[in-house]
Amino acid sequence: MNALELHKKIEENAGLLIFGILLVSAIGGLVQVLPSLFQESLSTPLSGTRVYDAVELTGRDIYIREGCHVCHSQQVRPLVAEVERYGPYSRAGEFVYDRPFLWGSKRTGPDLHRIGGKYSDIWHEVHLLDPRQVVPESIMPAYPWLAERPAAGVGDIQAKLRVLRRLGHPYADADIAAAPQRLEGLREIDALIVYLQMLGTGLNADAADAADAHGGH
Amino acid sequence: MQRQNPEIYEDRVVVRLVQFSVLWAVLGMAAGVWVAAEFLWPTLDFGQFWLSFGRLRPLHTNAVIFGFGVSALMATGFYSVQRTSHVRLFLPGLAWFCCYAWQLVVLLGGLSLLAGWTSSKEYAELEWPFDIAIALIWVCFGIVFFGTIARRRIRPIYISNWFYGGLIIVIAMLHIVNSLALPVTLDKSYSLYAGAQDAIVQWWYGHNAVGFLLTGGFLGMLYYFLPKQADQPIWSYRLSVVAFWAFTYSYIWAGPHHLHYNAVPEWVQSTAMVMSLVLLAPSWATLINGVMTVSKAWAKLKRDPALKFIVLSLAFYGLATFEGPMMAIRSVNVVSHFTDWTIGHVHSGALGWNAMVTYGTFYFLVPRLVGAELHSTRLANLHFVLALAGTLLYILAMWASGVSQGLLWLSVDRLGELSFGFRDIMAGMRPYYGLRLVAGLLFWGGTLLMAYNLFMTLRGRRTVAVSPPPVAEPWRLERGAAGIATERARA
């Protein structure tokens, strides 16, 4: 049977058509995506990378809820200008506890992967509540409600930690037991700032030094 | 009880889906105009969390892609699969379920986005309860669609059905794999994949949602309605078949070009880049096929606004499918990535291609569904001008801002120091954001005109009952009493 005859069969048989589409469209994913899921270097943390604690995780979930990733990337590309502007470029091992990843696709505002430690907590609080007070030309929205809501109200923190532990994140029973207390008295904005301040700090010292040697600072 | 007659096409569900599609176009584009205005006046959310940019922007994309786009694809898919199969829709009740259940998902899903329920993954933001609902509705969509094909009275399965079929099958695969997550509460789940792996899976999904929904699905629409409107057969049927398989094979590889220079393996980026360039061939094969088909109907083009929309959509399809592979080249992407250029590219596809081909199809379809003339050809022509002006202005504004951002961000002086601060570059984009808002208003205004025009065309009219015409002998497929093809007996 030549190719045209075979194709005539597919053209007249719905079952073959369905099977054909499934087969042909699956190849790319099987060859390109599936191996990546088993590539250890993509799922091995750097020596300085650790899981998010209860407060950081809550801050991260607020970051997701407010859609910060819609305007801010978390991915410093290995380019001279980016390393100069933001800091050491991003490594895959830094993101192994990121569910979901928050690399983003748009920089309406600057990249935030190395924002941790660059500004004070007070600066962040003023900036989140009224961005134009500290950055006059900013077009970022204000987030006044973050100062009014308790961090403990952002979902069930113990359930979250348990789910993440099932996914392989190394949380101890004690971490989960102590989680609600860690959030006590904190507002949403406090948790978000704690998260922002730890962003990009999981890069181990050796890798950061290597990046410096390549012209970063 | 004419409705019970199996020999009448089920077209009422098509009318209802068109109505929902137009409604979502108006609402989704209004949200787009609003977020465009927030770039100029960031306090336009009035301190309300649900009007905040980070929540409203995903609402805009979801309402337009899944409300306007998918409703239009369901409507035109149901319409064309009946005509090309010469049989009434399989399980019409299930088709109605798809229609209303889908609108409910778009409505409640949209509200959930405003409430802050989000997985954060682009074009897959809705949380897990919606993901499950979408998967179920999609399976029902597939049952109605393929069931109709299985009961057809004509031997060949027409090419438009391949593209609609590709849409149903591949989107199901992508949606299910990408949405895998462990739920915490109703409004929160954690992805089964983490970090770089999550990124690779997400862009395998994200790019192919563009590929098999916004490109492939709408190509199904094009392959049925372009020959109908031009009153010409497809220029080369064989080319369309070859292009279909090449398209289906190569598109799926292209996703990781969204991750150039990101922390994913270089071989993954390279395969994505190469396959993105390969993709130019099937994309433009379809373009050539479309242009050659319409080239025998230029006279009709002068007076038929519906055909004008469709031909213009082909031009933008050609532009967007050329620009895409170019932006997938790493040395181009290094400039375009993270900038407004991407937004412009998406809109040259979404406005110029998806919306225009849909508008042209609706202007053709709606009068036929109720057996009347279009309420106003003048308004439709005005809509055409507004849509064209809006799309061009949008693309030009975002090219200007995107290329500026890309080059200025990367610019370093002779000493290797950054030439420009981020804030200054951002502040310099204001005029372009202003132009983009004007462009959005023009396009949205045109859409409002169409909504009015179609409403007036439909008002007070009933869907006409159409029966399948008989099929000529070499193509006829005989069926027994149960509707089972006697194919085996013939073979």
XYZ file of C-alpha atoms in Angstrom:
708
model
C 0.000 0.000 0.000
C 1.501 3.341 -0.957
C 1.213 6.541 1.064
C -1.668 7.979 -0.928
C -3.765 4.856 -0.494
C -3.047 4.853 3.216
C -4.035 8.469 3.395
C -7.265 7.799 1.542
C -8.120 5.376 4.342
C -7.495 8.019 6.996
C -9.553 10.520 5.014
C -12.545 8.220 5.220
C -12.222 6.783 8.712
C -12.893 8.919 11.787
C -11.173 6.462 14.142
C -7.966 6.459 12.124
C -8.091 10.247 11.911
C -8.379 10.580 15.700
C -5.556 8.108 16.237
C -3.390 9.809 13.617
C -3.788 13.261 15.147
C -3.049 11.947 18.624
C 0.055 10.107 17.457
C 1.509 12.896 15.332
C 0.852 15.614 17.913
C 2.260 13.549 20.784
C 5.722 13.001 19.280
C 7.073 16.465 20.066
C 6.002 16.261 23.690
C 7.362 12.748 24.132
C 10.789 13.651 22.739
C 11.149 17.171 24.084
C 9.038 17.571 27.239
C 8.992 14.110 28.794
C 12.814 13.747 29.081
C 12.974 17.144 30.798
C 10.696 15.800 33.519
C 13.290 13.153 34.327
C 16.346 15.376 34.011
C 17.826 15.450 37.501
C 19.698 18.732 37.084
C 16.324 20.457 36.727
C 14.966 19.033 39.973
C 18.080 19.180 42.186
C 18.254 22.187 44.544
C 21.431 24.265 44.781
C 23.203 23.937 48.127
C 21.788 27.321 49.186
C 18.219 26.627 48.039
C 15.650 25.610 50.668
C 11.875 25.180 50.909
C 9.661 28.192 51.655
C 8.682 28.477 55.299
C 5.072 29.125 56.341
C 5.353 32.919 56.101
C 7.272 32.946 52.810
C 4.857 30.475 51.241
C 1.910 32.618 52.329
C 3.621 35.670 50.840
C 4.226 33.783 47.628
C 0.586 32.751 47.404
C -0.414 36.409 47.844
C 2.015 37.309 45.042
C 0.209 34.755 42.842
C -3.270 35.867 43.932
C -2.562 39.502 43.070
C -1.019 38.524 39.723
C 2.364 40.191 40.372
C 3.803 37.734 37.798
C 1.656 39.357 35.115
C 4.009 42.384 35.106
C 7.176 41.149 36.822
C 9.402 38.321 35.654
C 11.535 36.179 37.978
C 14.174 35.189 35.502
C 17.512 36.949 35.039
C 18.898 35.894 31.667
C 22.650 35.231 31.296
C 23.276 38.521 29.473
C 25.738 41.257 30.500
C 23.060 43.945 30.746
C 20.693 41.748 32.780
C 23.359 40.593 35.215
C 24.390 44.223 35.701
C 20.844 45.439 36.187
C 19.487 42.643 38.358
C 22.298 40.422 39.663
C 23.520 36.863 39.017
C 21.566 35.081 36.309
C 18.916 32.539 37.316
C 19.769 28.834 37.758
C 17.311 25.976 37.335
C 18.244 24.598 40.771
C 16.939 27.727 42.489
C 13.362 26.994 41.412
C 12.887 23.370 42.454
C 10.445 24.330 45.243
C 8.477 26.723 43.011
C 4.980 25.366 42.427
C 4.023 26.911 40.103
C 7.061 28.554 38.491
C 6.725 32.343 38.332
C 9.214 33.281 35.628
C 6.616 35.386 33.815
C 6.515 36.497 30.208
C 6.373 40.273 30.506
C 8.374 43.007 32.221
C 6.055 45.954 32.534
C 7.947 46.425 35.789
C 11.488 45.192 36.480
C 12.547 41.581 37.063
C 12.198 40.544 40.712
C 14.273 37.377 40.953
C 17.131 39.168 42.764
C 14.977 41.746 44.563
C 15.623 40.133 47.978
C 17.630 42.420 50.272
C 17.886 45.314 47.799
C 15.344 47.559 49.528
C 14.259 47.882 53.158
C 11.036 46.393 54.508
C 9.705 49.902 55.048
C 10.438 50.830 51.431
C 8.476 47.784 50.255
C 5.535 48.584 52.520
C 5.294 52.188 51.309
C 5.794 51.050 47.716
C 3.053 48.419 47.864
C 0.575 50.789 49.499
C 1.369 53.817 47.323
C 3.968 53.112 44.621
C 4.226 56.705 43.389
C 5.302 57.932 46.796
C 8.710 56.293 46.328
C 8.832 55.905 42.526
C 7.080 58.976 41.033
C 6.960 57.614 37.462
C 5.637 54.173 38.532
C 2.517 52.763 36.851
C 2.106 49.954 39.405
C -1.298 49.617 41.079
C -1.563 50.238 44.822
C -2.506 47.348 47.114
C -4.129 48.983 50.153
C -6.067 45.860 51.135
C -2.861 43.972 51.892
C -2.410 46.062 55.042
C -5.941 45.320 56.236
C -6.110 41.542 56.030
C -4.435 39.013 58.336
C -1.874 36.677 56.753
C -3.524 33.734 58.526
C -6.565 34.226 56.299
C -4.708 33.266 53.114
C -5.862 29.641 52.938
C -5.152 26.734 55.256
C -1.381 26.866 55.800
C -1.131 23.405 57.356
C -3.052 21.821 54.491
C -0.764 23.627 52.043
C 2.400 22.337 53.727
C 1.012 18.817 53.847
C 0.203 18.900 50.129
C 3.677 20.190 49.330
C 5.210 17.472 51.499
C 3.328 14.891 49.457
C 4.912 16.475 46.393
C 8.347 15.894 47.916
C 9.151 19.139 49.730
C 11.030 18.282 52.944
C 8.808 19.751 55.683
C 9.093 18.244 59.173
C 6.028 17.553 61.344
C 7.219 20.331 63.636
C 7.242 22.829 60.721
C 3.636 22.001 59.930
C 2.555 22.070 63.575
C 4.157 25.465 64.174
C 2.944 27.049 60.928
C -0.250 28.768 62.223
C 1.659 30.388 65.077
C 4.240 31.758 62.635
C 1.474 33.653 60.833
C -0.129 35.037 63.978
C -0.227 38.811 64.139
C 1.101 39.234 60.611
C -0.765 41.150 57.940
C -0.793 40.016 54.305
C 1.640 42.761 53.393
C 4.136 41.507 56.001
C 4.103 37.981 54.545
C 4.475 39.334 51.010
C 7.470 41.442 52.032
C 9.102 38.464 53.770
C 8.731 36.566 50.490
C 10.122 39.446 48.404
C 13.088 39.762 50.750
C 14.046 36.094 50.363
C 13.602 36.068 46.585
C 16.787 35.057 44.788
C 18.752 34.446 47.964
C 18.880 30.697 47.373
C 21.892 30.980 45.097
C 24.848 29.317 46.765
C 27.907 31.476 47.369
C 30.127 29.616 44.873
C 27.761 30.186 41.982
C 27.318 33.844 42.909
C 31.114 34.326 42.986
C 31.399 32.723 39.580
C 28.780 35.141 38.287
C 30.729 38.075 39.763
C 33.855 36.926 37.980
C 31.908 37.251 34.731
C 31.282 40.941 35.269
C 28.232 41.053 37.554
C 28.035 42.778 40.881
C -42.768 18.416 15.691
C -40.347 19.436 13.005
C -37.523 19.577 15.585
C -37.630 15.831 16.069
C -37.014 15.197 12.396
C -33.490 13.791 12.125
C -33.221 15.218 8.638
C -33.177 18.826 9.892
C -29.795 20.315 10.864
C -29.590 21.410 14.503
C -28.807 25.087 13.901
C -30.487 26.705 16.897
C -27.515 25.810 19.087
C -25.294 27.479 16.494
C -27.276 30.720 16.775
C -27.086 30.639 20.572
C -23.319 30.036 20.543
C -22.825 32.928 18.105
C -24.793 35.181 20.450
C -22.659 34.155 23.438
C -19.494 34.557 21.402
C -20.379 38.138 20.450
C -21.324 38.914 24.045
C -17.921 37.694 25.288
C -16.167 39.638 22.532
C -17.807 42.850 23.741
C -17.120 42.138 27.430
C -13.632 40.656 26.999
C -12.448 43.490 24.785
C -13.956 46.026 27.198
C -11.765 44.473 29.900
C -8.831 44.783 27.469
C -9.522 48.482 26.931
C -9.756 48.951 30.671
C -6.383 47.333 31.421
C -4.870 49.340 28.538
C -6.114 52.482 30.306
C -4.549 51.298 33.584
C -1.134 51.547 31.898
C -1.776 55.287 31.611
C -3.726 55.879 34.809
C -2.660 53.243 37.349
C -5.211 54.449 39.920
C -8.055 53.423 37.598
C -8.662 50.394 39.830
C -10.017 52.831 42.475
C -8.355 50.752 45.189
C -10.699 47.824 44.418
C -8.930 44.485 44.438
C -11.143 43.068 41.676
C -10.243 45.907 39.277
C -6.518 45.485 39.941
C -4.416 44.927 36.805
C -3.024 41.567 37.927
C -6.547 40.115 38.112
C -8.242 42.022 35.291
C -5.655 41.182 32.647
C -6.131 37.379 32.949
C -9.892 38.017 32.881
C -9.397 39.841 29.564
C -7.428 36.986 27.986
C -9.768 34.294 29.322
C -12.965 36.074 28.232
C -11.588 36.675 24.753
C -9.919 33.297 24.132
C -12.338 30.981 25.915
C -15.519 33.069 25.813
C -15.368 34.690 22.393
C -12.952 32.282 20.681
C -14.130 28.864 21.857
C -17.839 29.769 21.604
C -17.188 30.839 17.995
C -15.302 27.608 17.315
C -18.098 25.501 18.810
C -20.705 27.419 16.776
C -18.872 27.167 13.460
C -17.705 23.620 14.209
C -21.269 22.431 14.855
C -22.499 24.284 11.759
C -19.842 23.025 9.358
C -19.579 19.434 10.617
C -23.289 18.958 9.820
C -22.907 20.406 6.312
C -19.776 18.427 5.537
C -21.243 15.199 6.932
C -24.733 15.640 5.441
C -26.308 14.612 8.721
C -27.899 16.210 11.773
C -25.671 16.828 14.799
C -25.057 13.681 16.893
C -26.805 13.990 20.296
C -28.131 17.560 19.911
C -28.966 17.614 23.616
C -25.307 17.121 24.450
C -24.423 19.968 22.084
C -26.785 22.231 24.043
C -25.151 21.038 27.262
C -21.724 21.984 25.824
C -23.089 25.387 24.878
C -24.493 26.358 28.275
C -21.971 24.535 30.466
C -19.160 26.301 28.622
C -20.736 29.725 29.172
C -21.102 28.902 32.859
C -17.413 27.967 33.091
C -16.360 31.194 31.367
C -18.648 33.289 33.585
C -17.836 31.667 36.945
C -14.199 31.199 35.935
C -13.955 34.890 35.114
C -15.430 35.831 38.487
C -13.036 33.434 40.231
C -10.118 35.209 38.562
C -11.350 38.522 39.949
C -11.621 36.849 43.363
C -7.942 35.890 43.115
C -8.301 32.181 42.359
C -5.504 31.517 39.914
C -2.930 28.890 39.041
C -0.856 31.745 37.524
C -0.143 29.699 34.378
C -0.868 31.772 31.294
C -4.050 30.814 29.414
C -4.566 28.092 32.054
C -5.207 30.396 35.026
C -8.461 28.810 36.162
C -8.172 26.674 39.295
C -8.692 22.919 39.483
C -12.514 22.738 39.824
C -12.773 24.626 36.532
C -10.049 22.490 34.970
C -12.108 19.369 35.674
C -15.283 20.994 34.312
C -13.433 22.093 31.160
C -12.091 18.577 30.589
C -15.603 17.076 30.917
C -17.231 19.623 28.593
C -14.413 19.135 26.110
C -15.021 15.373 26.035
C -18.732 16.055 25.363
C -17.727 18.465 22.570
C -15.617 15.656 21.107
C -18.465 13.120 21.364
C -20.884 15.423 19.514
C -18.311 16.343 16.878
C -16.805 12.934 16.142
C -20.190 11.249 16.579
C -21.527 13.425 13.783
C -18.570 12.519 11.580
C -19.021 8.831 12.361
C -22.637 9.040 11.182
C -21.871 10.995 8.019
C -23.439 10.158 4.672
C -20.458 11.149 2.553
C -17.269 9.132 2.299
C -14.459 11.711 2.698
C -14.027 13.676 5.917
C -13.638 17.272 4.744
C -10.411 19.113 5.686
C -12.085 21.664 7.993
C -13.108 18.770 10.243
C -9.480 17.717 10.583
C -8.580 21.063 12.037
C -11.594 21.108 14.379
C -10.700 17.514 15.276
C -7.099 18.541 15.970
C -8.418 21.334 18.175
C -10.524 18.927 20.236
C -7.934 16.165 20.606
C -4.738 18.138 21.122
C -6.253 20.762 23.435
C -7.646 17.912 25.567
C -4.175 16.356 25.819
C -2.461 19.668 26.607
C -5.087 20.809 29.092
C -5.095 17.603 31.097
C -1.304 17.223 31.302
C -0.610 20.877 32.086
C -3.359 21.200 34.686
C -2.247 18.241 36.821
C -2.057 19.516 40.385
C -2.771 18.512 43.964
C -5.704 20.498 45.408
C -5.406 22.160 48.813
C -8.790 23.871 48.982
C -11.429 24.712 46.390
C -9.542 27.837 45.335
C -5.949 26.607 45.604
C -3.779 23.814 44.252
C -0.083 23.189 43.775
C 1.264 22.139 40.379
C 2.506 18.583 39.982
C 5.597 20.046 38.319
C 8.065 22.472 39.879
C 10.372 25.205 38.622
C 12.063 24.657 35.268
C 10.036 21.511 34.575
C 6.806 23.365 35.291
C 7.949 26.064 32.868
C 8.601 23.550 30.084
C 5.222 21.842 30.545
C 3.384 25.175 30.781
C 4.845 26.528 27.532
C 4.275 23.213 25.780
C 0.649 23.885 26.722
C 0.682 27.662 26.311
C 2.168 27.773 22.860
C -0.007 24.968 21.584
C -3.149 26.543 22.984
C -2.177 29.259 20.521
C -1.299 26.581 17.971
C -4.252 24.240 18.026
C -6.943 26.606 19.285
C -6.130 30.066 17.935
C -4.402 28.810 14.795
C -5.679 25.283 14.049
C -9.241 25.757 15.276
C -9.662 28.943 13.303
C -8.084 27.320 10.248
C -10.977 24.860 10.434
C -13.278 27.873 10.273
C -11.289 29.272 7.342
C -11.282 26.017 5.369
C -15.054 25.778 5.521
C -16.173 29.399 5.256
C -13.579 30.826 2.844
C -14.517 28.491 -0.064
C -18.205 29.013 0.800
C -17.927 32.780 0.674
C -15.643 32.902 -2.340
C -17.872 30.329 -4.017
C -14.743 28.485 -5.123
C -13.319 25.083 -4.194
C -10.088 24.943 -2.171
C -7.256 25.739 -4.604
C -5.301 22.603 -3.707
C -6.935 20.030 -1.474
C -3.748 17.965 -1.381
C -1.735 20.955 -0.180
C -4.224 21.476 2.641
C -3.828 17.851 3.722
C -0.017 17.955 3.630
C -0.044 21.259 5.507
C -2.332 19.777 8.142
C 0.038 16.959 9.081
C 3.130 19.162 8.919
C 1.365 21.696 11.129
C 0.229 19.086 13.663
C 3.661 17.519 13.869
C 5.834 20.630 14.080
C 3.737 23.040 16.170
C 3.936 20.926 19.298
C 7.733 21.345 19.503
C 7.735 25.131 19.429
C 6.697 25.873 23.034
C 10.092 26.343 24.712
C 10.897 29.305 22.424
C 9.055 31.146 25.224
C 11.990 30.147 27.439
C 14.989 31.311 25.401
C 17.920 32.202 27.683
C 15.858 31.002 30.652
C 17.045 28.286 33.042
C 16.032 25.330 30.843
C 18.381 23.046 28.867
C 19.805 24.600 25.729
C 18.842 21.595 23.573
C 15.224 22.139 24.518
C 15.473 25.783 23.432
C 17.249 24.812 20.210
C 14.706 22.186 19.141
C 11.966 24.729 19.816
C 13.725 27.354 17.689
C 14.344 25.014 14.768
C 10.803 23.634 14.780
C 9.400 27.161 15.011
C 11.228 27.992 11.786
C 10.054 24.737 10.178
C 6.528 25.779 11.095
C 6.723 28.634 8.608
C 6.299 26.099 5.774
C 2.882 24.632 6.715
C 1.679 28.025 7.937
C 2.390 29.689 4.637
C 1.244 26.691 2.615
C -2.171 27.345 4.134
C -1.811 31.062 3.432
C -1.032 30.385 -0.232
C -3.916 27.942 -0.442
C -6.290 30.532 0.967
C -5.093 33.394 -1.222
C -5.227 31.258 -4.368
C -8.751 30.126 -3.469
C -9.990 33.679 -3.117
C -8.030 34.965 -6.119
C -10.825 33.865 -8.439
C -13.386 35.883 -6.519
C -11.868 39.378 -6.452
C -15.033 40.909 -7.895
C -17.072 39.655 -4.957
C -14.501 41.101 -2.596
C -15.494 44.648 -3.557
C -19.064 44.437 -2.305
C -19.098 41.717 0.360
C -17.905 42.908 3.791
C -17.861 39.337 5.113
C -15.367 38.248 2.452
C -13.306 41.392 3.050
C -12.898 40.428 6.699
C -11.855 36.904 5.809
C -9.308 37.977 3.199
C -7.835 40.565 5.557
C -7.632 37.907 8.267
C -5.535 35.821 5.868
C -3.118 38.729 5.478
C -2.718 39.067 9.238
C -2.457 35.289 9.559
C 0.452 35.469 7.133
C 2.028 38.334 9.052
C 1.651 36.721 12.477
C 2.883 33.303 11.327
C 5.944 34.968 9.797
C 6.638 37.173 12.814
C 6.298 34.244 15.230
C 9.118 32.129 13.799
C 11.309 35.235 13.543
C 10.733 35.994 17.225
C 11.583 32.376 18.017
C 15.144 32.903 16.742
C 17.268 33.299 19.850
C 19.109 36.407 18.655
C 15.792 38.147 17.881
C 14.115 36.809 20.983
C 16.845 38.275 23.172
C 15.397 41.679 22.232
C 11.699 40.809 22.039
C 11.356 38.642 25.144
C 9.576 40.230 28.141
C 8.658 43.316 26.042
C 5.496 44.801 24.514
C 6.580 43.311 21.188
C 5.161 39.995 22.411
C 1.861 41.713 23.237
C 1.808 43.269 19.766
C 2.537 39.914 18.143
C -0.265 38.231 20.068
C -2.703 40.950 19.013
C -1.722 40.836 15.350
C -2.849 37.222 15.615
C -5.789 37.733 17.973
C -7.262 40.879 16.409
C -6.015 40.605 12.842
C -6.486 36.875 12.385
C -8.827 35.324 15.004
C -11.274 38.173 15.446
C -11.379 39.144 11.764
C -11.939 35.610 10.450
C -14.668 35.192 13.075
C -16.301 38.526 12.213
C -16.280 37.655 8.516
C -17.768 34.272 9.290
C -20.486 35.742 11.526
C -21.465 38.315 8.874
C -21.804 35.423 6.420
C -23.418 32.960 8.793
C -25.981 34.902 10.816
C -28.112 36.136 7.873
C -28.139 32.602 6.451
C -29.165 31.045 9.754
C -32.359 33.120 9.832
C -32.880 33.403 6.089
C -32.560 37.182 5.932
C -30.266 39.894 4.609
C -27.690 41.456 6.929
C -29.338 44.394 8.716
C -26.801 46.930 7.400
C -23.957 46.408 4.944
C -22.844 50.011 5.541
C -22.314 49.379 9.244
C -20.391 46.210 8.418
C -18.136 48.176 6.068
C -17.592 50.793 8.763
C -16.744 47.982 11.174
C -14.179 46.733 8.677
C -12.422 50.113 8.580
C -12.439 50.419 12.385
C -11.109 46.877 12.821
C -8.321 47.408 10.311
C -7.331 50.793 11.755
C -7.432 49.480 15.319
C -5.350 46.413 14.555
C -2.677 48.312 12.607
C -2.385 51.034 15.226
C -2.167 48.436 17.988
C 0.610 46.507 16.258
C 2.598 49.613 15.338
C 2.388 51.042 18.856
C 3.555 47.786 20.429
C 6.338 47.321 17.889
C 7.606 50.783 18.736
C 7.443 50.287 22.495
C 8.582 46.663 22.416
C 11.642 47.179 20.243
C 12.544 50.283 22.268
C 12.294 48.386 25.548
C 14.281 45.444 24.237
C 17.141 47.502 22.857
C 17.279 50.065 25.681
C 17.266 47.402 28.411
C 20.240 45.670 26.787
C 22.165 48.834 25.969
C 25.532 49.269 27.716
C 28.039 52.102 27.144
C 31.731 51.843 26.220
C 32.694 51.149 29.821
C 30.167 48.325 30.033
C 27.817 50.304 32.275
C 24.042 50.248 31.686
C 23.036 53.168 29.457
C 19.506 53.625 30.800
C 17.647 53.096 34.054
C 14.570 50.852 34.012
C 12.297 53.622 35.287
C 13.263 56.047 32.513
C 12.641 53.442 29.823
C 9.288 52.569 31.367
C 8.230 56.211 31.634
C 9.163 56.721 27.965
C 6.562 54.192 26.845
C 3.616 56.380 27.832
C 2.845 57.755 24.320
C 2.773 54.223 22.901
C 0.452 53.066 25.658
C -1.793 55.998 24.746
C -1.850 54.931 21.098
C -2.590 51.365 22.146
C -5.601 52.549 24.161
C -6.914 54.430 21.107
C -6.344 51.318 18.981
C -8.249 49.176 21.460
C -11.153 51.641 21.537
C -11.344 51.644 17.724
C -11.397 47.864 17.567
C -13.890 47.584 20.421
C -16.129 50.210 18.805
C -16.202 48.128 15.635
C -17.142 45.061 17.641
C -20.031 46.983 19.205
C -21.268 47.925 15.722
C -21.196 44.257 14.756
C -23.065 43.230 17.903
C -25.802 45.759 17.065
C -25.875 44.729 13.393
C -26.173 41.019 14.174
C -28.735 41.678 16.897
C -30.909 43.588 14.424
C -30.466 40.810 11.858
C -31.569 38.127 14.322
C -34.324 40.108 16.031
C -37.762 38.583 15.682
C -36.574 35.884 13.285
C -36.539 32.112 13.632
C -33.758 29.778 12.652
C -34.557 28.339 9.232
C -34.912 24.563 8.976
C -32.366 23.132 6.568
C -32.203 19.509 5.421
C -29.076 17.749 4.190
C -28.934 17.698 0.387
C -28.521 14.293 -1.302
C -24.968 13.080 -1.912
C -23.852 12.183 -5.443
C -23.011 8.537 -6.084
C -19.234 8.088 -5.961
C -19.187 9.871 -2.581
C -22.336 8.460 -1.008
C -21.988 6.425 2.157
C -24.945 4.053 2.661
C -26.250 3.534 6.191
C -28.385 0.838 7.755
C -31.414 1.455 9.949
C -29.274 2.126 13.028
C -27.192 4.667 11.174
C -24.174 2.357 11.138
C -22.134 2.700 8.000
C -22.113 -0.318 5.746
C -18.504 0.487 4.918
C -17.250 -2.994 5.682
C -19.776 -4.560 3.346
C -18.642 -2.237 0.585
C -14.965 -2.903 1.201
